[in-house]
Amino acid sequence: MMNAKLSKTTLTVNGKRAGIRIDAGPWIAGVPAETIKLRSKKGCFPAEFRRALVIENNSDGRTDYFEADSIRLLPGHPLYDTAKSLAA
Protein backbone atom coordinates (compact mmCIF):
# COMPACT_ATOMS: atom_id res chain seq x y z
CA MET A 1 0.00 0.00 0.00
CA MET A 2 1.32 3.40 -0.98
CA ASN A 3 0.81 6.54 1.07
CA ALA A 4 1.75 9.44 -1.23
CA LYS A 5 1.41 13.20 -0.96
CA LEU A 6 2.24 15.70 -3.68
CA SER A 7 2.99 19.42 -3.45
CA LYS A 8 4.37 21.86 -6.04
CA THR A 9 7.99 21.00 -5.17
CA THR A 10 7.90 17.77 -3.14
CA LEU A 11 6.67 14.20 -3.46
CA THR A 12 6.35 12.20 -0.25
CA VAL A 13 5.96 8.41 -0.46
CA ASN A 14 5.54 6.38 2.73
CA GLY A 15 7.21 9.13 4.76
CA LYS A 16 10.24 9.63 2.45
CA ARG A 17 10.47 13.02 0.67
CA ALA A 18 12.09 14.03 -2.61
CA GLY A 19 12.26 17.30 -4.49
CA ILE A 20 10.46 17.24 -7.83
CA ARG A 21 9.64 19.27 -10.91
CA ILE A 22 6.21 18.79 -12.50
CA ASP A 23 6.01 18.91 -16.31
CA ALA A 24 2.78 18.79 -18.30
CA GLY A 25 4.14 18.90 -21.86
CA PRO A 26 3.70 19.47 -24.74
CA TRP A 27 5.30 16.15 -25.61
CA ILE A 28 6.76 14.54 -28.70
CA ALA A 29 4.61 12.47 -31.05
CA GLY A 30 3.65 9.15 -29.50
CA VAL A 31 3.45 10.43 -25.92
CA PRO A 32 -0.17 10.97 -24.83
CA ALA A 33 -0.94 14.70 -24.47
CA GLU A 34 -2.50 14.17 -21.03
CA THR A 35 0.76 12.72 -19.61
CA ILE A 36 2.24 14.54 -16.62
CA LYS A 37 5.81 13.81 -15.55
CA LEU A 38 7.28 14.17 -12.08
CA ARG A 39 11.07 14.54 -12.37
CA SER A 40 13.56 14.16 -9.54
CA LYS A 41 15.50 17.34 -8.76
CA LYS A 42 18.49 15.32 -7.50
CA GLY A 43 18.60 12.91 -10.43
CA CYS A 44 17.23 9.77 -8.81
CA PHE A 45 14.39 8.90 -6.50
CA PRO A 46 14.93 7.07 -3.17
CA ALA A 47 14.52 3.29 -2.97
CA GLU A 48 11.15 3.70 -1.21
CA PHE A 49 9.82 5.37 -4.36
CA ARG A 50 11.08 2.52 -6.57
CA ARG A 51 9.15 0.01 -4.47
CA ALA A 52 5.90 2.01 -4.64
CA LEU A 53 5.92 3.60 -8.13
CA VAL A 54 7.13 2.90 -11.67
CA ILE A 55 10.29 4.96 -12.16
CA GLU A 56 11.58 5.69 -15.66
CA ASN A 57 15.18 6.53 -16.51
CA ASN A 58 16.54 6.16 -20.04
CA SER A 59 20.11 7.25 -19.32
CA ASP A 60 22.85 5.72 -21.47
CA GLY A 61 26.28 5.92 -19.83
CA ARG A 62 28.03 4.63 -22.95
CA THR A 63 27.04 7.75 -24.88
CA ASP A 64 27.24 10.16 -21.93
CA TYR A 65 23.49 10.72 -21.99
CA PHE A 66 22.06 11.10 -18.50
CA GLU A 67 18.57 12.08 -17.43
CA ALA A 68 16.78 12.41 -14.12
CA ASP A 69 14.40 9.72 -12.87
CA SER A 70 10.80 10.45 -13.77
CA ILE A 71 7.34 9.15 -13.00
CA ARG A 72 4.68 9.28 -15.74
CA LEU A 73 1.17 9.97 -14.55
CA LEU A 74 -1.90 9.39 -16.70
CA PRO A 75 -5.59 9.93 -15.90
CA GLY A 76 -6.73 7.38 -13.35
CA HIS A 77 -3.49 7.43 -11.33
CA PRO A 78 -4.16 8.45 -7.69
CA LEU A 79 -1.77 11.44 -7.99
CA TYR A 80 -2.87 12.61 -11.44
CA ASP A 81 -5.54 15.18 -10.52
CA THR A 82 -3.29 16.82 -7.91
CA ALA A 83 -0.33 16.88 -10.32
CA LYS A 84 -2.50 18.37 -13.06
CA SER A 85 -3.70 21.19 -10.79
CA LEU A 86 -0.13 21.92 -9.62
CA ALA A 87 1.31 21.89 -13.17
CA ALA A 88 -1.04 24.60 -14.36
PDB file of C-alpha atoms in Angstrom:
ATOM      1  CA  MET A   1       0.000   0.000   0.000  1.00  0.00           C
ATOM      2  CA  MET A   2       1.322   3.400  -0.983  1.00  0.00           C
ATOM      3  CA  ASN A   3       0.815   6.544   1.072  1.00  0.00           C
ATOM      4  CA  ALA A   4       1.754   9.439  -1.228  1.00  0.00           C
ATOM      5  CA  LYS A   5       1.410  13.201  -0.958  1.00  0.00           C
ATOM      6  CA  LEU A   6       2.244  15.699  -3.677  1.00  0.00           C
ATOM      7  CA  SER A   7       2.994  19.416  -3.449  1.00  0.00           C
ATOM      8  CA  LYS A   8       4.369  21.864  -6.040  1.00  0.00           C
ATOM      9  CA  THR A   9       7.990  20.999  -5.173  1.00  0.00           C
ATOM     10  CA  THR A  10       7.902  17.774  -3.137  1.00  0.00           C
ATOM     11  CA  LEU A  11       6.671  14.198  -3.460  1.00  0.00           C
ATOM     12  CA  THR A  12       6.354  12.196  -0.249  1.00  0.00           C
ATOM     13  CA  VAL A  13       5.962   8.410  -0.457  1.00  0.00           C
ATOM     14  CA  ASN A  14       5.539   6.377   2.726  1.00  0.00           C
ATOM     15  CA  GLY A  15       7.212   9.130   4.758  1.00  0.00           C
ATOM     16  CA  LYS A  16      10.236   9.634   2.451  1.00  0.00           C
ATOM     17  CA  ARG A  17      10.474  13.021   0.670  1.00  0.00           C
ATOM     18  CA  ALA A  18      12.087  14.027  -2.610  1.00  0.00           C
ATOM     19  CA  GLY A  19      12.265  17.302  -4.493  1.00  0.00           C
ATOM     20  CA  ILE A  20      10.457  17.242  -7.827  1.00  0.00           C
ATOM     21  CA  ARG A  21       9.637  19.265 -10.906  1.00  0.00           C
ATOM     22  CA  ILE A  22       6.207  18.792 -12.497  1.00  0.00           C
ATOM     23  CA  ASP A  23       6.011  18.905 -16.311  1.00  0.00           C
ATOM     24  CA  ALA A  24       2.776  18.790 -18.303  1.00  0.00           C
ATOM     25  CA  GLY A  25       4.142  18.895 -21.855  1.00  0.00           C
ATOM     26  CA  PRO A  26       3.696  19.472 -24.743  1.00  0.00           C
ATOM     27  CA  TRP A  27       5.299  16.150 -25.606  1.00  0.00           C
ATOM     28  CA  ILE A  28       6.757  14.537 -28.702  1.00  0.00           C
ATOM     29  CA  ALA A  29       4.609  12.466 -31.047  1.00  0.00           C
ATOM     30  CA  GLY A  30       3.655   9.152 -29.498  1.00  0.00           C
ATOM     31  CA  VAL A  31       3.446  10.435 -25.921  1.00  0.00           C
ATOM     32  CA  PRO A  32      -0.171  10.973 -24.830  1.00  0.00           C
ATOM     33  CA  ALA A  33      -0.944  14.697 -24.468  1.00  0.00           C
ATOM     34  CA  GLU A  34      -2.496  14.169 -21.026  1.00  0.00           C
ATOM     35  CA  THR A  35       0.763  12.719 -19.612  1.00  0.00           C
ATOM     36  CA  ILE A  36       2.243  14.538 -16.619  1.00  0.00           C
ATOM     37  CA  LYS A  37       5.814  13.809 -15.550  1.00  0.00           C
ATOM     38  CA  LEU A  38       7.280  14.171 -12.080  1.00  0.00           C
ATOM     39  CA  ARG A  39      11.065  14.544 -12.374  1.00  0.00           C
ATOM     40  CA  SER A  40      13.556  14.158  -9.542  1.00  0.00           C
ATOM     41  CA  LYS A  41      15.502  17.342  -8.758  1.00  0.00           C
ATOM     42  CA  LYS A  42      18.493  15.320  -7.504  1.00  0.00           C
ATOM     43  CA  GLY A  43      18.596  12.909 -10.431  1.00  0.00           C
ATOM     44  CA  CYS A  44      17.229   9.774  -8.814  1.00  0.00           C
ATOM     45  CA  PHE A  45      14.387   8.897  -6.499  1.00  0.00           C
ATOM     46  CA  PRO A  46      14.931   7.074  -3.165  1.00  0.00           C
ATOM     47  CA  ALA A  47      14.521   3.288  -2.971  1.00  0.00           C
ATOM     48  CA  GLU A  48      11.151   3.697  -1.215  1.00  0.00           C
ATOM     49  CA  PHE A  49       9.820   5.366  -4.357  1.00  0.00           C
ATOM     50  CA  ARG A  50      11.084   2.520  -6.566  1.00  0.00           C
ATOM     51  CA  ARG A  51       9.155   0.008  -4.466  1.00  0.00           C
ATOM     52  CA  ALA A  52       5.903   2.013  -4.641  1.00  0.00           C
ATOM     53  CA  LEU A  53       5.923   3.597  -8.131  1.00  0.00           C
ATOM     54  CA  VAL A  54       7.126   2.904 -11.666  1.00  0.00           C
ATOM     55  CA  ILE A  55      10.291   4.959 -12.163  1.00  0.00           C
ATOM     56  CA  GLU A  56      11.577   5.695 -15.660  1.00  0.00           C
ATOM     57  CA  ASN A  57      15.181   6.534 -16.510  1.00  0.00           C
ATOM     58  CA  ASN A  58      16.538   6.158 -20.043  1.00  0.00           C
ATOM     59  CA  SER A  59      20.114   7.248 -19.321  1.00  0.00           C
ATOM     60  CA  ASP A  60      22.852   5.722 -21.468  1.00  0.00           C
ATOM     61  CA  GLY A  61      26.278   5.922 -19.830  1.00  0.00           C
ATOM     62  CA  ARG A  62      28.028   4.625 -22.950  1.00  0.00           C
ATOM     63  CA  THR A  63      27.041   7.745 -24.879  1.00  0.00           C
ATOM     64  CA  ASP A  64      27.242  10.156 -21.928  1.00  0.00           C
ATOM     65  CA  TYR A  65      23.485  10.718 -21.990  1.00  0.00           C
ATOM     66  CA  PHE A  66      22.057  11.100 -18.495  1.00  0.00           C
ATOM     67  CA  GLU A  67      18.572  12.081 -17.430  1.00  0.00           C
ATOM     68  CA  ALA A  68      16.779  12.407 -14.124  1.00  0.00           C
ATOM     69  CA  ASP A  69      14.402   9.723 -12.874  1.00  0.00           C
ATOM     70  CA  SER A  70      10.803  10.453 -13.771  1.00  0.00           C
ATOM     71  CA  ILE A  71       7.335   9.153 -13.001  1.00  0.00           C
ATOM     72  CA  ARG A  72       4.681   9.285 -15.737  1.00  0.00           C
ATOM     73  CA  LEU A  73       1.166   9.967 -14.554  1.00  0.00           C
ATOM     74  CA  LEU A  74      -1.902   9.388 -16.705  1.00  0.00           C
ATOM     75  CA  PRO A  75      -5.588   9.932 -15.904  1.00  0.00           C
ATOM     76  CA  GLY A  76      -6.728   7.378 -13.351  1.00  0.00           C
ATOM     77  CA  HIS A  77      -3.490   7.430 -11.330  1.00  0.00           C
ATOM     78  CA  PRO A  78      -4.156   8.447  -7.686  1.00  0.00           C
ATOM     79  CA  LEU A  79      -1.766  11.442  -7.985  1.00  0.00           C
ATOM     80  CA  TYR A  80      -2.872  12.606 -11.442  1.00  0.00           C
ATOM     81  CA  ASP A  81      -5.537  15.176 -10.516  1.00  0.00           C
ATOM     82  CA  THR A  82      -3.294  16.819  -7.909  1.00  0.00           C
ATOM     83  CA  ALA A  83      -0.335  16.883 -10.317  1.00  0.00           C
ATOM     84  CA  LYS A  84      -2.500  18.373 -13.063  1.00  0.00           C
ATOM     85  CA  SER A  85      -3.697  21.191 -10.793  1.00  0.00           C
ATOM     86  CA  LEU A  86      -0.131  21.919  -9.625  1.00  0.00           C
ATOM     87  CA  ALA A  87       1.315  21.886 -13.166  1.00  0.00           C
ATOM     88  CA  ALA A  88      -1.043  24.598 -14.364  1.00  0.00           C
TER      89      ALA A  88
END
